[in-house]
């Protein structure tokens, strides 16, 4: 099978022509496997798709058009009303996000205590210092005032989680710059819960070049140069 172990980008599938040669063609959205309700996704056209296969297949078929360029995965789940983010809320957003990133690493570290593999040895070493710090603020629904106070008092605990998340996203390619497609996995999963994340990422791009550099990312989270 010429298509064996041959990969196409999202929205395309491998096809063998009459000469036996393989190439990528657009996925037929109607041929995508059926999905459950929780697998539905919302596109930037505010349309609910039965799954990522259907969304990216549709985007591929619109390739070369303005609609195709503008269509992206907006967030996971069926489309719903997302309230606008106020100035006050976007100012508070880094407080919750920093705390969330720190606690994600704490969970990964605890899992690795039993079965290693989530974090690298170097990552475990850095996270261990935060995990064992007796002054660490535990996970919970904390007030913005408490989160701000903890950030100012225990600033050093938040630096690595912010750096870690940037490098987790910076994968395609690894160039110390985040593009839309690299931000999409994090953004798409959080929009229904954190409606300010879209505006937050937009405002992180200080020079409006549609790229978020590590320096811009850290500045958004209050991490010093």
C-alpha atoms as one frame of an Amber mdcrd trajectory, in Angstrom:
protein
   0.000   0.000   0.000   1.747   3.214  -1.184  -0.144   5.148   1.496   1.227
   3.031   4.309   3.025   5.263   6.810   2.557   8.291   4.533   1.182  11.303
   6.373  -0.808  14.234   5.037  -1.460  17.508   6.828  -4.744  18.005   8.673
  -7.729  18.103   6.347  -6.107  15.881   3.737  -5.907  12.128   3.205  -3.593
   9.956   1.142  -4.911   8.884  -2.262  -3.438   6.462  -4.800  -4.004   7.448
  -8.450  -4.370   5.157 -11.461  -0.598   5.025 -11.893  -0.178   3.761  -8.350
   1.352   6.987  -7.089   0.266   8.452  -3.769  -0.537  12.074  -3.043  -2.672
  14.076  -0.634  -6.198  15.183  -1.467  -8.809  17.008   0.594 -10.741  14.909
   3.067 -14.409  14.645   2.109 -16.206  16.084   5.175 -19.155  13.781   4.535
 -16.844  10.749   4.780 -15.522  11.637   8.242 -16.317   9.090  10.953 -19.300
   9.861  13.180 -18.566  11.593  16.452 -20.105  12.020  19.881 -21.537  15.344
  21.022 -18.487  16.014  23.208 -16.251  15.704  20.122 -17.971  18.558  18.292
 -15.887  21.651  17.573 -16.704  25.264  16.813 -15.102  26.971  13.813 -14.192
  30.627  13.528 -17.188  30.905  11.189 -19.341  30.267  14.293 -20.503  26.963
  12.845 -20.528  23.690  14.799 -18.724  20.812  13.078 -19.179  17.166  14.002
 -15.458  16.889  14.665 -11.997  18.177  13.743 -12.001  15.908  10.658 -15.063
  17.649   9.251 -13.735  21.126  10.080 -10.310  20.668   8.513 -11.752  18.789
   5.541 -14.032  21.759   4.897 -11.111  24.166   5.273  -9.096  22.147   2.754
 -11.913  22.254   0.199 -11.990  26.043   0.585  -8.221  26.323   0.091  -7.250
  29.386  -1.907 -10.356  31.328  -0.940 -10.761  34.087   1.633 -13.202  31.902
   3.562 -10.665  29.081   3.636  -7.904  31.335   4.965 -10.169  32.660   7.705
 -11.539  29.287   8.830  -9.779  27.855  11.874 -10.642  25.807  14.928 -12.092
  28.311  17.400 -12.704  26.083  20.412 -13.659  22.593  21.511 -17.359  21.861
  21.844 -20.465  23.087  20.058 -20.677  26.793  19.264 -22.235  28.888  21.999
 -22.352  32.474  23.151 -18.949  33.585  24.423 -19.286  36.816  26.421 -16.913
  39.677  25.550 -13.855  40.074  27.739 -13.788  43.290  29.731 -10.640  45.321
  30.446 -10.823  44.285  34.098 -11.119  40.587  33.225  -8.187  40.616  30.795
  -6.064  42.302  33.479  -6.961  39.490  35.923  -6.441  36.706  33.391  -2.647
  36.268  33.886  -3.224  35.688  37.612  -5.419  32.649  36.983  -3.369  31.410
  34.049  -0.083  31.482  35.956  -1.676  29.612  38.851  -3.207  27.064  36.472
   0.106  26.407  34.693   1.870  25.915  38.020  -0.772  23.438  39.187  -0.670
  21.534  35.892   3.036  20.945  36.473   2.339  19.875  40.052  -0.118  17.250
  38.772   2.375  16.013  36.185   5.056  15.739  38.857   2.784  13.727  41.163
   1.955  11.320  38.337   5.636  10.922  37.558   6.314   9.866  41.138   4.490
   6.626  40.324   5.070   6.270  36.595   7.718   8.501  35.045   7.367   9.633
  31.462   5.339  12.855  31.406   8.203  15.160  32.373  11.823  14.884  31.340
  14.487  14.479  34.010  15.447  18.148  33.664  11.810  19.227  33.963  11.231
  17.041  37.026  14.258  18.602  38.689  12.890  22.124  38.173   9.315  21.239
  39.167  10.493  19.336  42.267  11.816  22.593  43.756   8.386  24.196  43.404
   6.529  21.075  44.554   8.523  20.763  47.770   8.380  24.455  48.647   6.292
  24.787  51.804   5.206  28.292  50.805   3.534  27.058  47.609  -0.079  28.125
  47.231  -2.188  24.979  46.801  -4.703  24.471  44.034  -8.102  26.025  44.626
 -10.529  28.772  43.670  -8.504  31.679  45.021  -9.377  35.366  44.867  -7.499
  37.655  42.494  -6.077  39.486  45.500  -4.582  36.287  46.940  -3.168  35.228
  43.548  -1.545  38.635  43.094  -0.124  38.579  46.610   1.313  35.084  46.081
   2.840  36.073  42.745   4.572  39.058  44.311   5.719  37.061  47.352   6.691
  33.820  45.555   7.554  35.159  42.104  10.252  32.518  41.516   7.641  29.721
  41.564   5.873  31.114  38.512   8.804  31.722  36.165   9.396  28.132  35.070
   5.697  27.228  34.496   5.358  30.205  32.123   8.549  29.250  30.243   7.506
  25.591  30.184   4.138  26.323  28.549   5.756  28.452  25.848   8.163  25.681
  24.899   5.376  23.086  24.988   3.536  25.135  22.357   6.592  26.089  20.290
   6.807  22.892  18.242   6.004  23.518  14.562   8.646  24.815  14.033  10.752
  25.250  17.167  11.823  28.863  16.604  11.013  30.737  19.839   7.946  32.198
  18.131   4.315  31.129  18.516   2.042  31.225  15.481  -1.746  30.783  15.378
  -1.615  27.028  14.777   0.750  26.501  17.726  -1.497  28.487  20.074  -4.638
  26.720  18.838  -4.433  23.538  20.994  -4.236  25.514  24.240  -6.635  28.233
  23.173  -9.279  25.874  21.743  -9.490  23.838  24.930  -9.767  26.884  27.217
 -12.105  29.313  25.396 -15.350  27.856  26.859 -13.921  28.232  30.385 -11.664
  31.268  29.946 -13.367  33.610  27.503 -10.539  36.165  27.806  -7.868  33.914
  26.317  -8.439  35.097  22.740  -8.061  38.756  23.645  -5.131  37.902  25.921
  -3.206  36.253  23.075  -4.056  39.131  20.728  -2.713  41.695  23.172   0.394
  39.590  23.850   1.417  40.270  20.256   2.778  43.709  21.103   4.218  44.471
  17.661   1.146  43.056  15.822   3.196  40.783  13.554   0.917  37.784  14.260
   3.785  36.105  16.133   4.280  35.895  19.894   7.953  35.877  20.815   9.173
  34.459  24.125   9.857  38.001  25.340   6.275  39.054  24.524   4.857  35.914
  26.151   6.768  36.488  29.383   5.835  40.176  29.446   2.138  39.214  29.231
   2.530  37.002  32.288   4.475  39.584  34.269   7.784  37.711  34.049  10.745
  40.076  34.108  13.395  40.098  31.407
